[in-house]
Short mmCIF file of C-alpha atoms and ligand atoms in Angstrom, two decimals:
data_model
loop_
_atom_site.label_atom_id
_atom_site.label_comp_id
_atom_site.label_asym_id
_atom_site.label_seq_id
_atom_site.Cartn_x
_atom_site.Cartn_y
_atom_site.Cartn_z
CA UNK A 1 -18.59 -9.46 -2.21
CA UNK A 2 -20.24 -6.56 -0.98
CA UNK A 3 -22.89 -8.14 2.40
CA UNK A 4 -25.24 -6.60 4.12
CA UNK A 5 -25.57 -7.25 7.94
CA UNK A 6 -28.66 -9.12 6.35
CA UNK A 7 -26.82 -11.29 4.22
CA UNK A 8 -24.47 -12.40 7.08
CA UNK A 9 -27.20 -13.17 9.15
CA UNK A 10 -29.02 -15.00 6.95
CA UNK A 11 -25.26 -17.61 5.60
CA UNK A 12 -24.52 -17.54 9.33
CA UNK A 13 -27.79 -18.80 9.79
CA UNK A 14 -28.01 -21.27 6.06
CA UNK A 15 -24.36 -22.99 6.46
CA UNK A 16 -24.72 -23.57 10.34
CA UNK A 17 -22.55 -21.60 11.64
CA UNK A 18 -21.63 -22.07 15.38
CA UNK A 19 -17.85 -20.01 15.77
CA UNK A 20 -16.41 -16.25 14.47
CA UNK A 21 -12.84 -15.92 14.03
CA UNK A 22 -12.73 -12.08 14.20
CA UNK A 23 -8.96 -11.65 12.56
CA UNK A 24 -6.75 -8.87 12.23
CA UNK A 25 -3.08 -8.45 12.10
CA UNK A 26 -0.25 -6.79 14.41
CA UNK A 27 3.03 -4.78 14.01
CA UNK A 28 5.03 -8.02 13.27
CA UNK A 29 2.82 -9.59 10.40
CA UNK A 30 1.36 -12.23 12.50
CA UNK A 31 -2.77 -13.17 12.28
CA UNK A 32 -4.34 -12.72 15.38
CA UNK A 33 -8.10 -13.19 16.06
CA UNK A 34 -10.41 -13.03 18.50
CA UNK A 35 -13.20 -15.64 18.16
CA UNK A 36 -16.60 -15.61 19.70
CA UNK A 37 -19.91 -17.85 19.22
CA UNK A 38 -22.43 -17.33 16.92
CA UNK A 39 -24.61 -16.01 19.53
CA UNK A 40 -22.56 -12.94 19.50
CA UNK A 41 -23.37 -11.98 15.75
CA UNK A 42 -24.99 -8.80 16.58
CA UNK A 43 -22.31 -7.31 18.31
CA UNK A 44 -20.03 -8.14 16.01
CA UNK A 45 -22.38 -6.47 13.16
CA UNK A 46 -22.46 -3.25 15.36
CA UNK A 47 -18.39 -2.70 16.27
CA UNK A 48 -19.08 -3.82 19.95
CA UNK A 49 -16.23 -6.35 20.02
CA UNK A 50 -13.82 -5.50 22.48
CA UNK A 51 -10.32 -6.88 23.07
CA UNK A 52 -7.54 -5.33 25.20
CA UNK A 53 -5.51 -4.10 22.94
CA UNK A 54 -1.73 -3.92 25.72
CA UNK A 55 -1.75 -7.81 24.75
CA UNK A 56 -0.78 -7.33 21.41
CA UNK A 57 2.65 -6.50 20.15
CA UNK A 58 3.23 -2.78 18.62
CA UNK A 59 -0.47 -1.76 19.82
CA UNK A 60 -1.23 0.63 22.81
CA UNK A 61 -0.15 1.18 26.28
CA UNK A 62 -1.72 -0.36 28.67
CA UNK A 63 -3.83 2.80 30.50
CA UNK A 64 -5.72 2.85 26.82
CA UNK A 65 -6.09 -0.57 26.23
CA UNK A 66 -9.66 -1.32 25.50
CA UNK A 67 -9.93 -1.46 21.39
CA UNK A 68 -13.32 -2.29 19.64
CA UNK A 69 -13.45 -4.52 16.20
CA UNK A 70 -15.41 -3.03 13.30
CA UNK A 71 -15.68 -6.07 10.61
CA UNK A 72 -15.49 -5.33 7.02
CA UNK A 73 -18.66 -7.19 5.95
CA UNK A 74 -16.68 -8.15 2.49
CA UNK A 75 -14.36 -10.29 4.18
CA UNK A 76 -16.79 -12.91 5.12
CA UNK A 77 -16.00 -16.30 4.57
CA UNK A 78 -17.17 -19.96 5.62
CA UNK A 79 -13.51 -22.02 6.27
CA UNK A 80 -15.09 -25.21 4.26
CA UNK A 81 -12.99 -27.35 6.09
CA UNK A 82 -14.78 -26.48 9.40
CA UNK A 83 -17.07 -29.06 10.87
CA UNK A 84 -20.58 -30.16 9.74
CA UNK A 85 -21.73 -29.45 13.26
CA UNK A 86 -19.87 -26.78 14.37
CA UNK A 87 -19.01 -24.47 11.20
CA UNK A 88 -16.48 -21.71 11.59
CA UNK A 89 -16.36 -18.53 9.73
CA UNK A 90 -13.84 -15.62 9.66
CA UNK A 91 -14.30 -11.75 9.11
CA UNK A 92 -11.68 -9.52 8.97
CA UNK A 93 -11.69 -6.38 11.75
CA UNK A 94 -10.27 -3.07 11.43
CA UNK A 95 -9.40 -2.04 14.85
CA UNK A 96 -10.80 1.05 15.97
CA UNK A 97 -9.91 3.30 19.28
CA UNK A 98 -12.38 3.79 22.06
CA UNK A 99 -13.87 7.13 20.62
CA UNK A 100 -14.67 5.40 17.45
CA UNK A 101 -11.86 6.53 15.51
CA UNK A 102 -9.88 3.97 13.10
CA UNK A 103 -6.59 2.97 14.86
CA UNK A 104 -3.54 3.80 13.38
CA UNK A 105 -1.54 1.30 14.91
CA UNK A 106 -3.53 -1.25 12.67
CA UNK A 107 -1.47 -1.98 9.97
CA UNK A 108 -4.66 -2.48 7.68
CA UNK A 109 -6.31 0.92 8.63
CA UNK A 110 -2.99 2.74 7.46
CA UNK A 111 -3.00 0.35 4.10
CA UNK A 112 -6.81 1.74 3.57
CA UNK A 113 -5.28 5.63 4.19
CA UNK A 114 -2.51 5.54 1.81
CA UNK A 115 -4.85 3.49 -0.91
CA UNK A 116 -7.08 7.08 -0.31
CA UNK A 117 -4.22 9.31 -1.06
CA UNK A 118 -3.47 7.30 -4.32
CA UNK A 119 -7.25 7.60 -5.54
CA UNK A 120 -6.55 11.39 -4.83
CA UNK A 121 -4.25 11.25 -7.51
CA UNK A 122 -6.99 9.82 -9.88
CA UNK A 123 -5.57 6.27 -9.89
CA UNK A 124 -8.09 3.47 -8.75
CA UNK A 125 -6.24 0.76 -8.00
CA UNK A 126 -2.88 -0.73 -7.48
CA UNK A 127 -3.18 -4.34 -8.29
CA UNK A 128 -0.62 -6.78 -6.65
CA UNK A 129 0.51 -10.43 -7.46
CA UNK A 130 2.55 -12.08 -5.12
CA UNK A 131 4.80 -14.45 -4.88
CA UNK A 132 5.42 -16.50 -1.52
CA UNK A 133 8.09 -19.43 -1.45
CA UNK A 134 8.12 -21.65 1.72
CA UNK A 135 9.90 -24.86 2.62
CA UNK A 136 7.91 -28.03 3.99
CA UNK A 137 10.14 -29.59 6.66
CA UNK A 138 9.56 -33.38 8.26
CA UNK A 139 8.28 -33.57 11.72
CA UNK A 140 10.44 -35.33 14.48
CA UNK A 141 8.16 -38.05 16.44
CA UNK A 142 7.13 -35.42 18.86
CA UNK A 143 5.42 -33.40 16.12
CA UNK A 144 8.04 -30.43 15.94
CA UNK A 145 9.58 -29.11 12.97
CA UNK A 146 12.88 -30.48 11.50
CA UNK A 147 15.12 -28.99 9.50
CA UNK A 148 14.63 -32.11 7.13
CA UNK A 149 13.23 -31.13 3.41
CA UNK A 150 10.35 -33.51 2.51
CA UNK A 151 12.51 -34.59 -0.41
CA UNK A 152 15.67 -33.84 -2.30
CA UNK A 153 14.51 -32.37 -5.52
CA UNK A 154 14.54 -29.47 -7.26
CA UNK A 155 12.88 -26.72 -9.41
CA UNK A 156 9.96 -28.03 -11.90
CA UNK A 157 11.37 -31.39 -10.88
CA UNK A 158 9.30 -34.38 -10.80
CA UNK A 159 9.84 -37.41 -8.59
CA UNK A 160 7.68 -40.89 -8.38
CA UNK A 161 5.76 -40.37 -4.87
CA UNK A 162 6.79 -36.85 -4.55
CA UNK A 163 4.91 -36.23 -1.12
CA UNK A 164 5.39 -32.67 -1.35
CA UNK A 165 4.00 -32.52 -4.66
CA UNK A 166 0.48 -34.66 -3.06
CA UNK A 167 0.63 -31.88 -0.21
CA UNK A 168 0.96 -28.29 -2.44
CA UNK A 169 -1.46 -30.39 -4.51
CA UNK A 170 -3.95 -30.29 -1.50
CA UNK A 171 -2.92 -27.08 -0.61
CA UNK A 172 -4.24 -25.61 -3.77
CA UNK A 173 -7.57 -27.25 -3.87
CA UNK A 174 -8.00 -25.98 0.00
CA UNK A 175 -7.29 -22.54 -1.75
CA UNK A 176 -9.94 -23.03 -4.70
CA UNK A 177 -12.34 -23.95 -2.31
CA UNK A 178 -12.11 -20.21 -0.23
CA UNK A 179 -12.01 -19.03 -3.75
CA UNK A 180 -8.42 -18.41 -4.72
CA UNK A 181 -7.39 -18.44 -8.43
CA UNK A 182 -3.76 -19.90 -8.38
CA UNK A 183 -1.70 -19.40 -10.98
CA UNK A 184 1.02 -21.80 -10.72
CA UNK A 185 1.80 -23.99 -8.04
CA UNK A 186 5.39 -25.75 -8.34
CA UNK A 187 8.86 -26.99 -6.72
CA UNK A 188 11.34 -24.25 -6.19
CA UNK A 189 15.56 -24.15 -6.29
CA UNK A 190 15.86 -25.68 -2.82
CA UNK A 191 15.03 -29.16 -1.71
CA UNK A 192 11.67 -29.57 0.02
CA UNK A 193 10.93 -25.77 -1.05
CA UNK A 194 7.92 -24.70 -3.18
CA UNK A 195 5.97 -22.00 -4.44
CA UNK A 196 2.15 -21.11 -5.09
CA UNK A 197 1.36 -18.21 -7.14
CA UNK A 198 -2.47 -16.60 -6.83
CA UNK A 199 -4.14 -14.02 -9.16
CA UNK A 200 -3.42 -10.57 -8.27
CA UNK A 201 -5.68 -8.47 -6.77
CA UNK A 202 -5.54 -4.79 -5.43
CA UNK A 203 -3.62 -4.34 -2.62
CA UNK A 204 -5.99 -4.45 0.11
CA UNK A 205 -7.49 -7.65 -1.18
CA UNK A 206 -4.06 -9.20 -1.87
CA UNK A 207 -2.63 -8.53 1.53
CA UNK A 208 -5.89 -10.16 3.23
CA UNK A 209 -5.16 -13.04 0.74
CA UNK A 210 -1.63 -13.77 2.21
CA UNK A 211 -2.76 -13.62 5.96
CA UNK A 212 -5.38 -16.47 4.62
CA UNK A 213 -2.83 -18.07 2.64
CA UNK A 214 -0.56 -18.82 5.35
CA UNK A 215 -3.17 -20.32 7.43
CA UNK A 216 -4.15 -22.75 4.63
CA UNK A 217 -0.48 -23.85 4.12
CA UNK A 218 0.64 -24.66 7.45
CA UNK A 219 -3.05 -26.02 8.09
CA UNK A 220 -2.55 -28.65 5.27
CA UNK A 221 1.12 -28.98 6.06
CA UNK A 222 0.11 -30.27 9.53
CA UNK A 223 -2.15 -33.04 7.84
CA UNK A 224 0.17 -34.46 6.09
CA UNK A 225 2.64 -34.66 8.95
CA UNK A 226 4.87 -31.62 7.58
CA UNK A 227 5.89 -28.24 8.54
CA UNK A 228 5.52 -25.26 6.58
CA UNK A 229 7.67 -22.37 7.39
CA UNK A 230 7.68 -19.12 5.60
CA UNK A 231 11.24 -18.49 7.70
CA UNK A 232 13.64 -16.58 4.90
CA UNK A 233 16.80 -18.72 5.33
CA UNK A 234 16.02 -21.50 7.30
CA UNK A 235 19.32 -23.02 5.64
CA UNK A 236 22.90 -21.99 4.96
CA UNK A 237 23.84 -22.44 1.73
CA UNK A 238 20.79 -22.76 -0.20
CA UNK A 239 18.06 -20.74 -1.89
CA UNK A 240 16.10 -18.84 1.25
CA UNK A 241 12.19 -17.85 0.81
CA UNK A 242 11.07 -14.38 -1.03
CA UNK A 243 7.77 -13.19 -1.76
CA UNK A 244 8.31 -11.12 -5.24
CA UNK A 245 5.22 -8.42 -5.46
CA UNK A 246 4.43 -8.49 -8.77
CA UNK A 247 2.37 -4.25 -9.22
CA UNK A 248 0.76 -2.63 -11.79
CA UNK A 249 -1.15 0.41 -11.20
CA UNK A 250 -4.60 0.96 -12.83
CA UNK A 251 -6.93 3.98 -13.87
CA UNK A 252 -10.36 2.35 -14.68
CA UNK A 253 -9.65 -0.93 -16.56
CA UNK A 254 -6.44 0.74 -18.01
CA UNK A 255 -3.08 -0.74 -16.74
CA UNK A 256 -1.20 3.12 -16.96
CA UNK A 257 2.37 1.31 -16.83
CA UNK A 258 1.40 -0.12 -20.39
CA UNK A 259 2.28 2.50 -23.79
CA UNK A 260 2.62 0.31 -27.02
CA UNK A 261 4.71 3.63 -27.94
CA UNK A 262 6.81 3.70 -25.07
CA UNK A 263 10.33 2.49 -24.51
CA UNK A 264 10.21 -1.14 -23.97
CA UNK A 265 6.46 -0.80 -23.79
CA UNK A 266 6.41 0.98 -20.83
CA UNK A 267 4.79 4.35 -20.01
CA UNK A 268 6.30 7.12 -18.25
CA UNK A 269 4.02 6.54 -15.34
CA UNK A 270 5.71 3.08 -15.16
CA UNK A 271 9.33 4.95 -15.31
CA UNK A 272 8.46 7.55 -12.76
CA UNK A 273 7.11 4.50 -10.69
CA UNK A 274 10.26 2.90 -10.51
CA UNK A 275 12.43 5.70 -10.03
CA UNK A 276 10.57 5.87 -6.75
CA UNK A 277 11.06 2.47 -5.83
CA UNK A 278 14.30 2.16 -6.42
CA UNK A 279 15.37 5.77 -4.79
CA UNK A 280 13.34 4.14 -1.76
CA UNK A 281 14.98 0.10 -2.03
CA UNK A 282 17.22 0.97 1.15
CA UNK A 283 14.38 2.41 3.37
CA UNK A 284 11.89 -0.03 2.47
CA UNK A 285 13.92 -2.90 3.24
CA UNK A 286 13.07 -3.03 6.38
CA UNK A 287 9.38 -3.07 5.98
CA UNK A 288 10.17 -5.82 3.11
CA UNK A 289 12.42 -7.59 4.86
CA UNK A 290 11.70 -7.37 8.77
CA UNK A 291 13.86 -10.22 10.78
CA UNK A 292 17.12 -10.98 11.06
CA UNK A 293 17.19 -14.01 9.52
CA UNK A 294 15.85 -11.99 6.48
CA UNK A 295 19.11 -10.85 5.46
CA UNK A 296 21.18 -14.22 5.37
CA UNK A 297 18.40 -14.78 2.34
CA UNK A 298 19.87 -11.12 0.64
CA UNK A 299 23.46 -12.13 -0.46
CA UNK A 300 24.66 -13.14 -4.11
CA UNK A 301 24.44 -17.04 -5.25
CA UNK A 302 20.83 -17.42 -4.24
CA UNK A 303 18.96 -15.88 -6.94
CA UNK A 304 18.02 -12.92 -4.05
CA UNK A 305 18.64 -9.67 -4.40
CA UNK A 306 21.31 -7.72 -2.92
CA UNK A 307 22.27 -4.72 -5.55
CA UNK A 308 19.41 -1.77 -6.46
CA UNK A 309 19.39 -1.94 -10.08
CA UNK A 310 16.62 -3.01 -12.44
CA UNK A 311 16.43 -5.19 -15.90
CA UNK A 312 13.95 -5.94 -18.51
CA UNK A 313 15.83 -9.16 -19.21
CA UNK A 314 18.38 -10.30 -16.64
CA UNK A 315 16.75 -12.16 -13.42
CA UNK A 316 19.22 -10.95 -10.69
CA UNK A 317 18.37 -7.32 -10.40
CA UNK A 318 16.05 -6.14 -7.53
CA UNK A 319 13.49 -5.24 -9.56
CA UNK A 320 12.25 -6.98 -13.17
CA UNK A 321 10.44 -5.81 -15.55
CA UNK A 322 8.52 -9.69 -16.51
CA UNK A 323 8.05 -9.64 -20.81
CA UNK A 324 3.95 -9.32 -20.72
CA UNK A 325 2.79 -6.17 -21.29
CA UNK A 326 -0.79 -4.74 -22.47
CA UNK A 327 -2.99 -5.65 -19.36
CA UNK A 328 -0.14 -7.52 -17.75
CA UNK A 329 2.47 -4.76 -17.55
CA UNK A 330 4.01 -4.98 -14.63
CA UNK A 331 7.04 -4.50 -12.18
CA UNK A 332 8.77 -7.12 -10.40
CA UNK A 333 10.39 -6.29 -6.91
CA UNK A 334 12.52 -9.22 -5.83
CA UNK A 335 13.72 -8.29 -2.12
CA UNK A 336 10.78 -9.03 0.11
CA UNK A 337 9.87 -11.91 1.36
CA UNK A 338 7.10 -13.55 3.18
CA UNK A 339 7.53 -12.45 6.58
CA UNK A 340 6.83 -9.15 5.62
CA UNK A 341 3.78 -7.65 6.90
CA UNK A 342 1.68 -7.42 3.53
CA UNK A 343 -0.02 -4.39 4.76
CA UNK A 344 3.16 -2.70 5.59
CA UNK A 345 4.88 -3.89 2.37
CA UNK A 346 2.04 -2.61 -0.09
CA UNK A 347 1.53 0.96 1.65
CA UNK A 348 5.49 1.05 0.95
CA UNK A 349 5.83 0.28 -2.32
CA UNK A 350 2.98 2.24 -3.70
CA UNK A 351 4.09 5.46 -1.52
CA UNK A 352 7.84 5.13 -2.87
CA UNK A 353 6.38 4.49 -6.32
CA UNK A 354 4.45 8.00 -5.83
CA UNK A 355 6.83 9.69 -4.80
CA UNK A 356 8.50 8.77 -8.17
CA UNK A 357 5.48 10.10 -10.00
CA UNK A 358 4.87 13.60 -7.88
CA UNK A 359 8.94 14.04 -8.11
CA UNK A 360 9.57 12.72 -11.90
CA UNK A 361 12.19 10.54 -10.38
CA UNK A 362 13.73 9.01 -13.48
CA UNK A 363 15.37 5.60 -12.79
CA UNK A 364 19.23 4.56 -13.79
CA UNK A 365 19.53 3.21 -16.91
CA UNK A 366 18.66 -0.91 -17.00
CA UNK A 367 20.94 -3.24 -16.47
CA UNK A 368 21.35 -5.95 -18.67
CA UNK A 369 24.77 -7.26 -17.75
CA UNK A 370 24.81 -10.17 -14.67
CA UNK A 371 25.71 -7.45 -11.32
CA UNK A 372 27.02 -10.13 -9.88
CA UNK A 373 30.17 -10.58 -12.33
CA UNK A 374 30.73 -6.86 -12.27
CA UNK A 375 33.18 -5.91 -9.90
CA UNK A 376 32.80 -3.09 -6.93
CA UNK A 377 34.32 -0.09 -8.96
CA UNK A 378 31.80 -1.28 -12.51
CA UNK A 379 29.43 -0.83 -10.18
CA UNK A 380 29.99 2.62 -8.68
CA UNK A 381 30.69 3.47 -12.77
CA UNK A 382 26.83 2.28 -13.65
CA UNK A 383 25.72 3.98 -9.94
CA UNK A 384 24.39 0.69 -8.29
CA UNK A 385 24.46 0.69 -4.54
CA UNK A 386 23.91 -2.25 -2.05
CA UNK A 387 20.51 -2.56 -0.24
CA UNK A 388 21.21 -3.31 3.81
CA UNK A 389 23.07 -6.34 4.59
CA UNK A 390 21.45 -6.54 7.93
CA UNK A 391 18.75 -5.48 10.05
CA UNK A 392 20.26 -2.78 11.90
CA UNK A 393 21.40 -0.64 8.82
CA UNK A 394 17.83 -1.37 7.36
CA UNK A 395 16.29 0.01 10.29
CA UNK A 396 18.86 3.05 10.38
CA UNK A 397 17.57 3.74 6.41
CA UNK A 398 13.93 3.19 7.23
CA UNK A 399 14.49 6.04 9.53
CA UNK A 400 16.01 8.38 7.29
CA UNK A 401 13.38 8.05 4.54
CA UNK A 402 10.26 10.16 4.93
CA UNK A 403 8.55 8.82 2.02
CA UNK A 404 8.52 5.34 4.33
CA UNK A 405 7.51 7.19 7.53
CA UNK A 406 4.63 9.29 5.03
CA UNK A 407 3.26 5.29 4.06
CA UNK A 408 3.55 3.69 7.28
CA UNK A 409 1.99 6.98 9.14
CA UNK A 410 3.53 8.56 12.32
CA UNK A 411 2.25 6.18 14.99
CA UNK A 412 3.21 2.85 12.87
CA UNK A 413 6.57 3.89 11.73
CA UNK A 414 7.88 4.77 15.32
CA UNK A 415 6.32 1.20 16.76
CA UNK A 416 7.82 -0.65 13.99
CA UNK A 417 11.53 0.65 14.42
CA UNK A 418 11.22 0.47 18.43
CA UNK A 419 10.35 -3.14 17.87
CA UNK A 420 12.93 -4.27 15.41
CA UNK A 421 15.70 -2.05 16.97
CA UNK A 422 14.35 -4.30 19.96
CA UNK A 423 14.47 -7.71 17.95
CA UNK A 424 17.89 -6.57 16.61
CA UNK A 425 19.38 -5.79 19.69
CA UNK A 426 18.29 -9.05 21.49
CA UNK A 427 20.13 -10.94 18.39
CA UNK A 428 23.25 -8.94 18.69
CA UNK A 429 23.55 -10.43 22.45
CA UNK A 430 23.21 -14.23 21.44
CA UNK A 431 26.41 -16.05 21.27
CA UNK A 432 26.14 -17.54 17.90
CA UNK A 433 27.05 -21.79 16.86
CA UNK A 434 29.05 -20.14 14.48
CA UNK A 435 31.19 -18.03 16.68
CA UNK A 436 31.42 -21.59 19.23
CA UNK A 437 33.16 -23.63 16.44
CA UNK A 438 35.20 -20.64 14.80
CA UNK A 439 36.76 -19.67 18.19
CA UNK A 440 36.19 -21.53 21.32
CA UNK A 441 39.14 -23.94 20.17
CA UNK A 442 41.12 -21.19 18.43
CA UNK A 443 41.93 -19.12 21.10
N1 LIG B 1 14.09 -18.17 -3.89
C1 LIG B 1 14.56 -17.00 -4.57
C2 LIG B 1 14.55 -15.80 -3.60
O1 LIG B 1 15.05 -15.90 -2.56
C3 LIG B 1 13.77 -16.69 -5.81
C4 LIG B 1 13.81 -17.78 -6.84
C5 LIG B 1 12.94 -17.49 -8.02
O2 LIG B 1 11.73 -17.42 -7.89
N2 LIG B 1 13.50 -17.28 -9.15
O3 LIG B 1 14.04 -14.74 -3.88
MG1 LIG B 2 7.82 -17.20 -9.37
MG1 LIG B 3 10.17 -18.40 -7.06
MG1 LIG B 4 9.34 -13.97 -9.49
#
């Protein structure tokens, strides 16, 4: 929607509205907001929100700390399960420096920059569908999470008083009612896992969507007395969490990875496109796939990725090309999952794919054979290479890529490896359960 100041004023005024949630989100993919009474609508309408900026993760030092919210009026949105008395609405803020300039540090600024370069090259939009798994764990008596699954069933399975089931089921309806279109809403591999699939949107729009999509499905998960976690591998042994991103890249109402006369359907642009995502898999791993615990999800047996290689057909390979085409058309990348930062993640993809189009980067040949019955030396034959196994290594190919430091921007690419190079160094210290029971008795 595209509000005036005038039409804010006049819903804040209509619905009742008593609280702001001013949100935005930091370095690590995490929501934060800021939220003020209604009383302070004015200088939210005219950027004078302040918030000290050294308290958030991966933003500024603390001698220029002072950062002012600008809302995008677009954003607005009435949370219907608010209070009667007492309603609460949310904007979305970019954050902007004290001399008025966007800050590049926001992760949703730089997503707005690089969606500018791309209409440069006369493209309008990159649309994105996504496609966020997430477990729903019992609560102990306390309240905290378990590591108990809600249930013990399985993909598309259907079980009498399937209370996971009743809770996606609410889930959805609290997502039709801030205007979501989902898709598909079902059980995944794992027990107690699940998916919900929303119509794609462009980029910027899709990435706000998953910040609000979170909320909702840990908000209804605490109703019913679950916990929602959007962890990668919360358990050994079984199917982890992705998020596929579903992209197809548009010039007016045309989808330009569509050619009835091309191979398989698909245009050049769509070749080029992938060429540059998959010369870029390795350094945008770490954007797509930012924790540790993100790469016990990426090893073979758990329908994850782990080699770089692509398929029209086969389900394994990092990146699928799904059968719809005309409108539809569209590439599948498999690695990321949900704790990526959705602003990060999108600038990524649509920079490596880019790069694939300025450089003519023609992609390997498809493969439709299962990778993971070919054996290390058939897979150096058909030139498929390993993406990281593990944060570190991820981190060391983000920073050899410039196409990844060119879509994150200067000031957000050297935050985001200090941090993880951080994160991973604070895991590499911790004694692990595993290395307790494998050697405290051995030796
Ligand atoms: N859960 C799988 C993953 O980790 C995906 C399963 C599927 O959607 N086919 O990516
Ligand atoms: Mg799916
Ligand atoms: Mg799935
Ligand atoms: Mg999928």
């Amino acid at each position: 929607h595209n509000y005036t100041k005038n039409d804010i004023r006049k819903m804040a005024k209509d619905h009742n509205v008593s609280f702001l949630r001013l949100m935005f989100t930091d370095l690590f993919g995490t929501e934060k907001d800021v939220e003020v009474p209604v009383s302070q609508l004015e200088n939210v309408l005219n950027n004078k929100i302040m918030f000290d900026g050294s308290s958030i993760e991966g933003f500024v030092r603390i001698e220029e700390s002072d950062m002012y919210l600008h809302p995008d009026l677009s954003t607005w949105m009435i949370f219907p399960w608010s209070p009667d008395r007492g309603r609460i609405a949310r904007i979305i803020c970019d954050v902007y420096t004290m001399d008025g300039k966007p800050f590049m540090g926001d992760p949703r600024n730089n997503l707005k920059r690089v969606l500018k370069d791309m209409k440069r090259s006369h493209f309008t939009s990159l649309d994105i569908g996504p496609e966020p798994e997430f477990f729903l764990f019992k609560r102990d008596r306390d309240g905290k999470p378990t590591l108990q699954p809600n249930d013990s069933i399985s993909y598309f399975d259907l079980a009498p008083a399937d209370t996971g089931a009743i809770c996606r089921r609410d889930m959805v309806l609290a997502l039709e009612d801030i205007g979501f279109n989902v898709e598909a809403a079902h059980h995944e591999v794992s027990p107690g896992q699940h998916e919900i699939d929303f119509k794609y949107s462009d980029a910027l729009n899709t990435a706000d969507n998953i910040q609000i999509f979170k909320l909702v499905v840990k908000a209804v998960a605490k109703k019913h007395n679950l916990y929602a976690t959007f962890m990668p591998k919360p358990i050994t042994g079984i199917n982890g969490s992705g998020m596929h991103i579903n992209m197809s890249l548009f010039q007016h109402h045309k989808n330009v990875f569509y050619d009835p006369k091309g191979k398989l359907g698909l245009s050049k642009i769509a070749y080029y496109f992938l060429g540059g995502i998959l010369k870029h898999a390795r350094g945008f791993t770490a954007i797509g796939d930012p924790i540790v615990n993100s790469y016990k999800r990426l090893v073979p047996g758990y329908e994850a990725p782990v080699y770089i290689a692509w398929s029209p057909s086969n389900r394994s390979p990092l990146v699928r090309i799904p059968s719809s085409r005309g409108i539809q058309t569209r590439l599948e990348l498999r690695s990321a999952d949900p704790t990526a930062n959705p602003y990060m993640a999108f600038a990524g993809v649509l920079e490596a794919g880019l790069d694939g189009l300025r450089n003519k980067i023609v992609p390997p040949a498809g493969i439709n054979r299962n990778i993971y019955r070919m054996d290390a030396q058939e897979r150096i034959a058909d030139h498929i290479y390993n993406l990281p196994d593990n944060l570190r290594d991820a981190i060391t190919a983000l920073k050899h890529d410039p196409i990844m430091k060119r879509a994150l921007g200067t000031k957000l690419f050297n935050t985001f490896i200090t941090a993880k190079t951080f994160e991973f160094n604070s895991y590499r210290l911790q004694v692990s359960a595993w290395e307790l029971k494998h050697y405290l008795k051995k030796y």
